[in-house]
Coordinates of C-alpha atoms and ligand atoms in Angstrom, one line a residue:
Chain A
M1 CA 129.3 110.3 71.2
P2 CA 128.1 106.9 72.5
I3 CA 130.9 104.4 72.6
R4 CA 130.5 101.3 70.6
T5 CA 132.5 98.4 72.1
V6 CA 132.2 94.8 73.0
M7 CA 131.5 93.4 76.5
K8 CA 129.8 90.7 78.6
A9 CA 126.4 91.3 80.0
N10 CA 127.9 91.5 83.5
E11 CA 130.1 94.4 82.4
A12 CA 127.1 96.0 80.6
A13 CA 125.2 95.8 83.9
A14 CA 128.1 97.4 85.8
W15 CA 128.3 100.1 83.1
A16 CA 124.5 100.8 83.4
A17 CA 125.0 101.1 87.2
K18 CA 127.9 103.5 86.7
L19 CA 125.8 105.6 84.3
A20 CA 122.9 105.7 86.7
K21 CA 125.2 107.0 89.4
P22 CA 123.9 105.2 92.5
K23 CA 125.1 106.5 95.8
V24 CA 125.3 103.1 97.4
I25 CA 126.1 99.6 96.0
A26 CA 126.0 96.7 98.4
A27 CA 126.8 93.3 96.9
F28 CA 128.0 89.8 97.6
P29 CA 129.6 87.8 94.8
I30 CA 127.9 84.8 93.3
T31 CA 128.3 83.0 90.0
P32 CA 127.4 84.1 87.4
S33 CA 127.0 87.7 88.3
T34 CA 130.2 88.2 90.4
L35 CA 131.7 90.4 87.7
V36 CA 129.0 93.0 88.2
P37 CA 130.1 94.1 91.7
E38 CA 133.7 93.5 90.8
K39 CA 133.6 95.9 87.9
I40 CA 131.6 98.4 90.0
S41 CA 134.1 98.3 92.8
E42 CA 136.8 99.0 90.2
F43 CA 134.8 102.1 89.1
V44 CA 134.5 103.2 92.7
A45 CA 138.2 102.6 93.5
N46 CA 139.3 104.5 90.4
G47 CA 137.2 107.4 91.3
E48 CA 135.0 107.0 88.2
L49 CA 131.9 106.5 90.3
D50 CA 131.3 108.5 93.4
A51 CA 129.5 105.9 95.5
E52 CA 129.7 103.9 98.7
F53 CA 130.6 100.3 97.9
I54 CA 129.6 98.1 100.8
K55 CA 131.2 94.7 101.0
V56 CA 128.7 92.5 102.9
E57 CA 128.8 89.0 104.3
S58 CA 125.8 87.6 102.4
E59 CA 123.1 88.5 99.9
H60 CA 120.6 88.9 102.8
S61 CA 123.0 91.7 104.1
A62 CA 123.4 93.1 100.6
I63 CA 119.8 93.7 100.0
S64 CA 119.3 94.8 103.6
A65 CA 122.0 97.4 103.2
C66 CA 120.3 98.5 100.0
V67 CA 117.0 98.8 101.8
G68 CA 118.7 101.0 104.5
A69 CA 120.4 103.2 101.9
S70 CA 117.3 103.6 99.8
A71 CA 115.2 104.3 102.9
A72 CA 117.7 107.0 103.7
G73 CA 117.0 108.5 100.3
V74 CA 119.6 107.6 97.7
R75 CA 119.7 105.6 94.5
T76 CA 120.8 102.0 95.3
F77 CA 122.0 99.1 93.2
T78 CA 123.0 95.4 93.7
A79 CA 123.5 92.3 91.6
T80 CA 123.0 88.6 92.4
A81 CA 121.7 85.3 91.1
S82 CA 120.1 82.0 92.1
Q83 CA 120.6 81.1 95.7
G84 CA 121.8 84.6 96.3
L85 CA 118.4 86.0 95.2
A86 CA 116.7 83.3 97.2
L87 CA 118.6 84.4 100.3
M88 CA 117.3 87.9 99.6
H89 CA 113.7 86.6 99.5
E90 CA 112.3 88.0 102.8
V91 CA 113.9 91.4 102.3
L92 CA 112.5 91.6 98.7
F93 CA 109.0 91.8 100.2
I94 CA 110.2 94.5 102.6
A95 CA 111.7 96.6 99.8
A96 CA 108.5 96.5 97.9
G97 CA 106.3 97.1 100.9
M98 CA 108.4 100.1 101.8
R99 CA 108.2 101.2 98.2
L100 CA 112.0 101.6 97.8
P101 CA 113.1 101.9 94.1
I102 CA 116.2 99.6 94.4
V103 CA 117.4 98.0 91.2
V104 CA 118.9 94.5 91.2
A105 CA 120.7 92.9 88.3
V106 CA 120.0 89.2 88.2
G107 CA 122.2 86.8 86.2
N108 CA 119.4 84.3 85.8
R109 CA 120.6 80.9 87.1
S110 CA 119.0 77.7 88.2
L111 CA 118.4 76.8 91.9
S112 CA 119.9 74.0 93.9
A113 CA 119.7 71.0 94.5
P114 CA 121.5 69.7 92.6
I115 CA 123.9 72.6 92.4
N116 CA 123.9 74.0 88.9
I117 CA 125.4 77.4 88.0
W118 CA 123.9 77.6 84.5
N119 CA 120.9 79.4 83.1
D120 CA 117.3 79.1 83.7
W121 CA 114.8 81.6 85.1
Q122 CA 113.7 79.8 88.3
D123 CA 115.5 82.3 90.5
S124 CA 113.7 85.4 89.5
I125 CA 110.5 83.7 88.5
S126 CA 110.3 82.4 92.1
E127 CA 110.3 86.0 93.2
R128 CA 107.4 87.1 91.0
D129 CA 105.0 87.6 94.0
T130 CA 107.3 89.9 96.0
G131 CA 105.9 93.1 94.3
W132 CA 109.1 93.7 92.4
L133 CA 109.0 94.8 88.7
Q134 CA 110.8 92.3 86.5
F135 CA 112.5 92.9 83.2
Y136 CA 114.2 90.2 81.0
A137 CA 117.0 91.1 78.6
E138 CA 117.5 89.3 75.3
N139 CA 121.1 90.5 74.8
N140 CA 123.9 92.5 76.5
Q141 CA 122.6 95.8 75.0
E142 CA 119.2 95.1 76.6
A143 CA 120.9 94.3 79.9
L144 CA 122.4 97.8 79.9
D145 CA 119.3 99.6 78.6
L146 CA 116.8 97.8 80.8
I147 CA 118.8 98.7 84.0
L148 CA 118.6 102.4 83.1
I149 CA 114.9 101.9 82.2
A150 CA 114.3 100.0 85.5
F151 CA 115.7 102.9 87.5
K152 CA 113.5 105.4 85.7
V153 CA 110.3 103.3 86.1
A154 CA 111.1 102.3 89.7
E155 CA 111.6 105.9 90.8
N156 CA 108.5 107.2 89.2
E157 CA 106.2 108.7 91.8
K158 CA 103.2 106.6 90.6
V159 CA 105.3 103.4 90.9
L160 CA 107.9 103.6 93.6
L161 CA 108.7 99.9 93.5
P162 CA 112.0 98.0 93.3
A163 CA 112.9 96.4 90.1
M164 CA 115.0 93.4 88.9
V165 CA 116.6 93.0 85.5
G166 CA 117.4 89.4 84.5
F167 CA 119.9 88.3 81.9
D168 CA 120.7 84.7 81.2
A169 CA 123.7 83.1 83.0
F170 CA 126.7 82.6 80.8
I171 CA 124.6 82.8 77.6
L172 CA 124.7 86.6 78.3
T173 CA 126.6 87.2 81.6
H174 CA 129.9 85.7 80.1
T175 CA 129.4 86.2 76.4
V176 CA 131.0 89.1 74.7
E177 CA 128.7 91.0 72.4
P178 CA 128.7 94.5 70.8
V179 CA 127.3 97.0 73.2
E180 CA 126.7 100.7 72.8
I181 CA 127.5 102.7 76.0
P182 CA 125.4 105.8 75.9
D183 CA 126.7 109.3 76.8
Q184 CA 126.7 110.2 80.4
E185 CA 125.0 113.5 79.7
V186 CA 122.1 111.8 77.9
V187 CA 121.7 109.3 80.7
D188 CA 121.7 112.2 83.1
E189 CA 119.0 113.9 81.1
F190 CA 117.0 110.7 81.0
L191 CA 117.4 109.6 84.6
G192 CA 118.1 112.8 86.5
E193 CA 119.1 112.6 90.1
Y194 CA 117.0 110.5 92.4
E195 CA 114.9 112.9 94.5
P196 CA 113.2 110.9 97.2
K197 CA 109.8 112.2 98.1
H198 CA 108.5 109.7 100.6
A199 CA 111.5 107.9 102.1
Y200 CA 114.5 109.8 103.2
L201 CA 116.5 110.6 106.3
D202 CA 116.2 114.1 107.7
P203 CA 116.5 114.9 111.4
E204 CA 114.1 117.8 110.8
R205 CA 111.5 115.3 109.6
P206 CA 111.4 112.3 111.9
I207 CA 109.5 109.3 110.4
T208 CA 109.1 105.6 111.0
Q209 CA 109.7 103.3 108.0
G210 CA 108.8 99.6 107.9
T211 CA 106.2 100.1 110.5
L212 CA 103.9 97.6 112.2
A213 CA 100.5 97.5 110.6
F214 CA 97.6 96.0 112.4
P215 CA 94.8 94.2 110.5
A216 CA 93.1 97.6 110.1
H217 CA 95.9 98.9 107.8
Y218 CA 97.9 95.9 106.5
M219 CA 95.5 95.1 103.7
E220 CA 95.5 98.7 102.4
A221 CA 99.3 98.7 102.5
R222 CA 99.3 95.6 100.3
Y223 CA 96.8 97.1 98.0
T224 CA 99.0 100.1 97.4
V225 CA 101.7 97.7 96.2
W226 CA 99.1 96.1 93.8
E227 CA 98.1 99.6 92.6
A228 CA 101.7 100.6 92.1
N229 CA 102.2 97.5 89.9
E230 CA 99.1 98.5 87.9
N231 CA 100.4 102.1 87.5
A232 CA 103.7 100.7 86.3
K233 CA 102.1 99.4 83.1
K234 CA 101.5 102.8 81.8
V235 CA 104.7 104.3 83.2
I236 CA 106.8 101.6 81.5
D237 CA 105.2 102.5 78.1
E238 CA 106.0 106.1 78.7
V239 CA 109.6 105.4 79.8
F240 CA 110.1 103.1 76.8
E241 CA 109.0 105.9 74.5
E242 CA 111.3 108.4 76.1
F243 CA 114.1 105.9 76.0
E244 CA 113.6 105.5 72.2
K245 CA 113.6 109.2 71.7
K246 CA 116.8 109.7 73.6
F247 CA 118.8 106.5 72.7
G248 CA 117.1 105.3 69.5
R249 CA 116.4 101.8 70.8
K250 CA 112.8 100.6 70.9
Y251 CA 111.3 98.5 73.6
R252 CA 107.9 96.9 74.1
K253 CA 106.5 95.0 77.1
V254 CA 105.6 92.3 74.6
E255 CA 107.8 92.4 71.5
E256 CA 106.2 90.6 68.5
Y257 CA 108.1 89.1 65.6
R258 CA 106.4 88.1 62.4
T259 CA 103.1 87.5 64.1
E260 CA 101.0 88.9 61.3
D261 CA 98.9 86.0 59.9
A262 CA 100.8 83.6 62.2
E263 CA 98.9 80.5 63.3
I264 CA 101.5 79.3 65.9
V265 CA 103.2 81.9 68.0
F266 CA 106.2 80.9 70.2
V267 CA 106.4 83.0 73.3
T268 CA 109.4 83.3 75.5
M269 CA 111.7 85.6 77.4
G270 CA 115.4 86.4 77.7
S271 CA 118.1 85.2 75.3
L272 CA 116.0 82.3 74.1
A273 CA 113.9 84.9 72.2
G274 CA 116.9 85.4 69.8
T275 CA 117.0 81.6 69.0
V276 CA 113.2 81.6 68.6
K277 CA 113.2 84.5 66.1
E278 CA 115.9 82.6 64.0
Y279 CA 113.7 79.6 64.2
V280 CA 110.6 81.5 63.0
D281 CA 112.6 82.8 60.0
H282 CA 113.6 79.3 59.2
L283 CA 109.9 78.2 59.4
R284 CA 108.7 81.1 57.3
E285 CA 111.1 80.0 54.6
Q286 CA 109.3 76.7 54.5
G287 CA 106.0 78.6 54.3
I288 CA 105.0 77.7 57.8
K289 CA 102.9 80.5 59.4
A290 CA 104.8 80.9 62.7
G291 CA 105.6 84.0 64.7
A292 CA 107.4 84.8 67.9
A293 CA 106.9 87.1 70.9
K294 CA 109.2 88.1 73.7
L295 CA 108.1 89.3 77.2
T296 CA 110.5 92.1 78.0
V297 CA 108.4 92.9 81.1
Y298 CA 107.2 90.0 83.2
R299 CA 106.0 92.0 86.2
P300 CA 103.7 93.8 86.0
F301 CA 102.3 91.1 83.8
P302 CA 101.3 92.7 80.5
I303 CA 97.8 91.3 80.3
E304 CA 96.4 93.7 77.7
E305 CA 99.4 93.1 75.3
V306 CA 99.0 89.3 75.8
R307 CA 95.3 89.5 74.9
E308 CA 96.2 91.5 71.7
L309 CA 98.8 88.9 70.9
A310 CA 96.4 86.0 71.5
K311 CA 93.9 87.5 69.0
K312 CA 96.6 86.9 66.3
A313 CA 97.3 83.2 67.0
K314 CA 95.6 79.9 66.9
V315 CA 98.2 78.2 69.1
I316 CA 100.3 80.0 71.7
A317 CA 103.4 77.8 72.5
L318 CA 105.0 79.0 75.7
L319 CA 108.7 78.2 76.0
E320 CA 109.8 78.4 79.6
K321 CA 112.9 77.8 81.6
N322 CA 111.2 77.4 84.9
V323 CA 108.8 75.0 86.7
T324 CA 105.6 75.7 88.7
F325 CA 104.8 72.4 90.1
S326 CA 101.6 70.7 89.0
V327 CA 100.8 73.8 86.8
G328 CA 103.7 73.7 84.2
G329 CA 105.5 76.9 84.1
A330 CA 104.8 80.4 85.5
L331 CA 104.0 81.8 82.1
F332 CA 101.4 79.1 81.5
Q333 CA 99.6 80.3 84.7
D334 CA 99.9 84.0 83.7
F335 CA 98.7 83.4 80.1
S336 CA 95.8 81.3 81.3
R337 CA 94.8 84.0 83.7
A338 CA 95.0 86.6 81.0
L339 CA 92.9 84.7 78.5
I340 CA 90.5 82.6 80.6
N341 CA 87.5 85.0 80.2
E342 CA 88.2 86.0 76.6
K343 CA 85.4 84.8 74.2
E344 CA 87.8 83.7 71.5
K345 CA 91.1 82.2 72.7
P346 CA 93.9 80.3 71.2
I347 CA 95.1 76.9 72.4
I348 CA 97.8 77.5 75.0
L349 CA 100.5 74.9 75.2
D350 CA 103.4 74.9 77.7
F351 CA 106.9 73.7 77.0
I352 CA 109.4 73.4 79.7
L353 CA 113.0 73.3 78.3
G354 CA 116.5 74.4 78.8
L355 CA 116.6 74.0 82.6
G356 CA 120.0 74.2 84.3
G357 CA 121.7 75.5 81.1
R358 CA 120.7 72.8 78.7
D359 CA 120.9 74.1 75.2
V360 CA 117.7 74.8 73.4
T361 CA 118.3 73.6 69.8
F362 CA 116.3 73.8 66.6
Q363 CA 115.6 70.1 67.1
N364 CA 113.9 70.9 70.4
L365 CA 111.9 73.6 68.7
D366 CA 110.9 71.1 66.0
E367 CA 109.4 69.0 68.7
V368 CA 107.5 72.1 70.0
L369 CA 106.3 72.7 66.5
E370 CA 105.1 69.2 66.0
I371 CA 103.1 69.2 69.1
S372 CA 101.7 72.6 68.3
R373 CA 100.7 71.5 64.8
K374 CA 98.9 68.4 66.2
A375 CA 97.0 70.7 68.5
L376 CA 96.2 73.0 65.6
N377 CA 94.8 70.1 63.7
G378 CA 92.5 69.2 66.6
E379 CA 94.5 66.3 67.9
K380 CA 94.7 65.8 71.6
V381 CA 98.1 66.8 73.1
D382 CA 99.4 67.4 76.6
E383 CA 99.1 70.9 77.9
V384 CA 102.5 70.7 79.6
N385 CA 105.5 69.1 77.8
W386 CA 109.1 68.7 78.9
I387 CA 111.2 69.1 75.8
G388 CA 114.6 67.5 75.5
L389 CA 114.0 65.4 78.6
R390 CA 116.3 62.3 78.6
K391 CA 113.6 59.8 79.6
E392 CA 116.0 57.0 79.0
I393 CA 118.0 57.8 82.1
L394 CA 115.0 58.0 84.4
Chain B
M1 CA 101.6 111.8 136.3
A2 CA 103.9 113.5 133.7
E3 CA 102.2 113.8 130.3
S4 CA 103.8 112.6 127.1
P5 CA 105.4 115.5 125.2
F6 CA 104.1 113.9 122.0
K7 CA 100.5 114.0 123.1
E8 CA 99.4 116.4 120.4
N9 CA 101.3 114.5 117.7
I10 CA 100.0 111.2 118.8
E11 CA 96.4 112.4 118.4
R12 CA 97.2 113.7 114.9
V13 CA 99.0 110.4 114.0
A14 CA 96.0 108.4 115.2
K15 CA 93.7 110.5 113.1
E16 CA 96.0 110.6 110.0
Y17 CA 96.7 106.9 110.2
S18 CA 93.1 105.9 110.2
E19 CA 92.4 108.3 107.3
K20 CA 95.3 108.1 104.9
M21 CA 97.8 105.4 103.9
T22 CA 101.2 106.9 103.0
P23 CA 103.4 105.3 100.3
G24 CA 105.4 102.5 102.1
A25 CA 103.1 102.8 105.1
I26 CA 105.5 105.4 106.5
A27 CA 104.5 106.9 109.9
T28 CA 105.3 110.6 109.2
I29 CA 104.8 111.9 112.7
P30 CA 106.8 110.7 115.7
G31 CA 105.2 109.2 118.7
S32 CA 102.9 106.7 117.0
S33 CA 104.3 103.9 119.1
V34 CA 102.7 105.5 122.2
I35 CA 99.3 104.8 120.7
N36 CA 99.8 101.1 121.1
K37 CA 98.9 100.4 124.7
T38 CA 101.2 97.5 125.4
G39 CA 99.8 97.0 128.9
S40 CA 97.2 94.6 127.4
W41 CA 99.9 91.9 127.1
R42 CA 100.3 91.6 130.9
V43 CA 99.7 88.6 133.1
F44 CA 101.3 89.9 136.3
V45 CA 101.0 93.4 137.6
P46 CA 103.2 95.3 140.0
E47 CA 101.6 96.1 143.4
F48 CA 103.2 99.1 145.1
N49 CA 103.5 99.7 148.9
R50 CA 104.1 103.4 149.4
D51 CA 105.0 102.9 153.1
K52 CA 108.0 100.7 152.3
C53 CA 109.4 102.8 149.4
T54 CA 112.6 104.6 150.0
R55 CA 112.4 106.6 146.8
C56 CA 115.7 105.2 145.5
F57 CA 114.4 105.4 141.8
L58 CA 115.8 101.9 140.9
C59 CA 112.5 100.7 139.6
Y60 CA 112.1 104.0 137.6
I61 CA 115.5 103.5 136.1
Y62 CA 115.2 99.8 135.3
C63 CA 111.6 99.7 133.9
P64 CA 112.2 98.8 130.2
E65 CA 108.9 100.4 128.9
P66 CA 109.3 103.0 130.7
A67 CA 106.0 102.8 132.5
I68 CA 107.1 104.3 135.8
Y69 CA 106.8 108.0 136.4
L70 CA 107.6 110.0 139.5
D71 CA 105.0 112.0 141.3
E72 CA 105.5 115.5 142.9
E73 CA 107.0 113.8 146.0
N74 CA 109.2 111.6 143.9
Y75 CA 107.3 108.4 144.6
P76 CA 106.9 106.0 141.7
V77 CA 103.7 105.9 139.8
F78 CA 102.9 103.0 137.5
D79 CA 101.3 103.6 134.1
Y80 CA 99.3 100.4 133.6
D81 CA 98.6 101.4 130.0
Y82 CA 102.2 100.5 129.2
C83 CA 103.4 98.3 132.0
K84 CA 103.9 94.9 130.4
G85 CA 104.2 93.1 133.7
C86 CA 107.8 91.9 133.3
G87 CA 108.5 92.2 137.0
I88 CA 111.9 93.9 136.7
C89 CA 110.9 96.7 139.0
A90 CA 109.9 94.2 141.7
N91 CA 113.2 92.4 141.3
E92 CA 115.2 95.5 141.5
C93 CA 113.4 97.1 144.5
P94 CA 115.8 96.6 147.4
V95 CA 113.1 96.9 150.1
D96 CA 110.4 94.8 148.4
A97 CA 108.1 97.7 148.1
I98 CA 106.9 96.2 144.8
V99 CA 105.4 92.7 144.5
M100 CA 104.1 91.1 141.3
V101 CA 100.6 89.8 141.6
R102 CA 98.5 87.9 139.1
E103 CA 96.2 90.3 137.4
T104 CA 92.5 89.4 137.4
K105 CA 90.1 91.4 135.4
Ligands
SF4_1 S1 106.5 95.3 135.7 FE1 108.1 95.8 134.2 S2 107.0 97.1 132.8 FE2 105.8 97.0 134.6 S3 106.4 98.8 135.8 FE3 107.6 97.0 136.5 S4 109.5 97.1 135.3 FE4 108.0 98.4 134.3
SF4_2 S1 112.9 100.5 143.8 FE1 111.5 100.2 145.5 S2 112.3 101.6 147.0 FE2 113.2 102.2 145.1 S3 111.8 103.8 144.3 FE3 111.2 101.9 143.5 S4 109.6 101.1 144.8 FE4 110.7 102.7 145.9

């Protein structure tokens, strides 16, 4: 029987790792995800998880150790956030290029300076071009589930890419919520043991990994990472389906909420999706045709699903906790790319909010609504809007 | 000159590499590094004087590439495909049987 309990997202992530039975975990503590490796080291120390826990001297070493372990052919896991993820940056490219299915739990936190330990998505959003798959959890249950899903997708032969699962700093990492811990046997059935086909250590089969590639081969190597990302789109759908059959919880790359006949659709990721769904309910009560959508999968970017969503809306309001300078937010860029050549397309508006852990309130969302309604009525509005910005202190 | 024990593999690697990309660009057959003829990086080249040589093997031992083989009479032979012109052999040679000269092509 699955255990119903309450726990923080950090603990849920550690539990997911335990259930996935990685052979190597290498991690360095950083707020807000410190509890993940702490909990895992406890599992290992208690003999509940048969794995090598490597204590390293930095995040760069943590991910490097994971690359080494994964290249040797075992399931590998780590957790980090913010500057820690940034410190992993160069190795993230290596993991993707070597096609190593490492899974990293990211407690989504802002980047310095100024130092801020609270939530936004700038850390993982900044790694969107490394080739890694990216999942974003709305709640603690999703943090657990998506890590299991991430392993399954990452290890698929058509994919073989590393994956990160983001869950919002403090809003999730340190908040206790009901979580269902699935049965080990069912997880075993779902995931199976990792059987490396391309990268493993065997003296009988000498290979060179992380090779030098001259101009004659580098481009093709990069293309295979592109292709693997494309393949992941279908594989993710299949894994979501299998997950639903085994565990009863349903996931979609783009989860829509009350989008039928919606004129304005608010699109977001992570825990903010919960707030936005509440807000949409509140608007619907007033007869306002609003809907919401949540991106559970950000890389590969779900272009087809976004196009389907766009057909239903007159205004797409993107709510983003990240900045892409002179563009707006990363989602704005991605949505523009997805829709630019469509014949009929909605107005796309970008709203930057909640940076560095600032609360996103209904009042903030009222502002978003007001701007969206103006645009709907044909009035000219800014494409990029900073919501909740305290202009008076500038 | 002694022949690389990987010769057959190397030829297969060269062929497979140009034909098929493996996931993660893994080189699946050992010896691929031998394909890359590092001798092209050279500016100086060792010039060998057989009459002075005492066959002490110091150059052979110290060459970091290793680009020095020994012939049937145990005299050093330089493999210019891989000699990178570092000059270590010339430095180590106790009787100055090797001198580095600027290579002009
Ligand atoms: S110059 Fe350097 S690389 Fe060339 S043979 Fe001498 S020691 Fe070896
Ligand atoms: S170090 Fe000089 S003397 Fe000794 S084997 Fe080499 S060339 Fe000959």
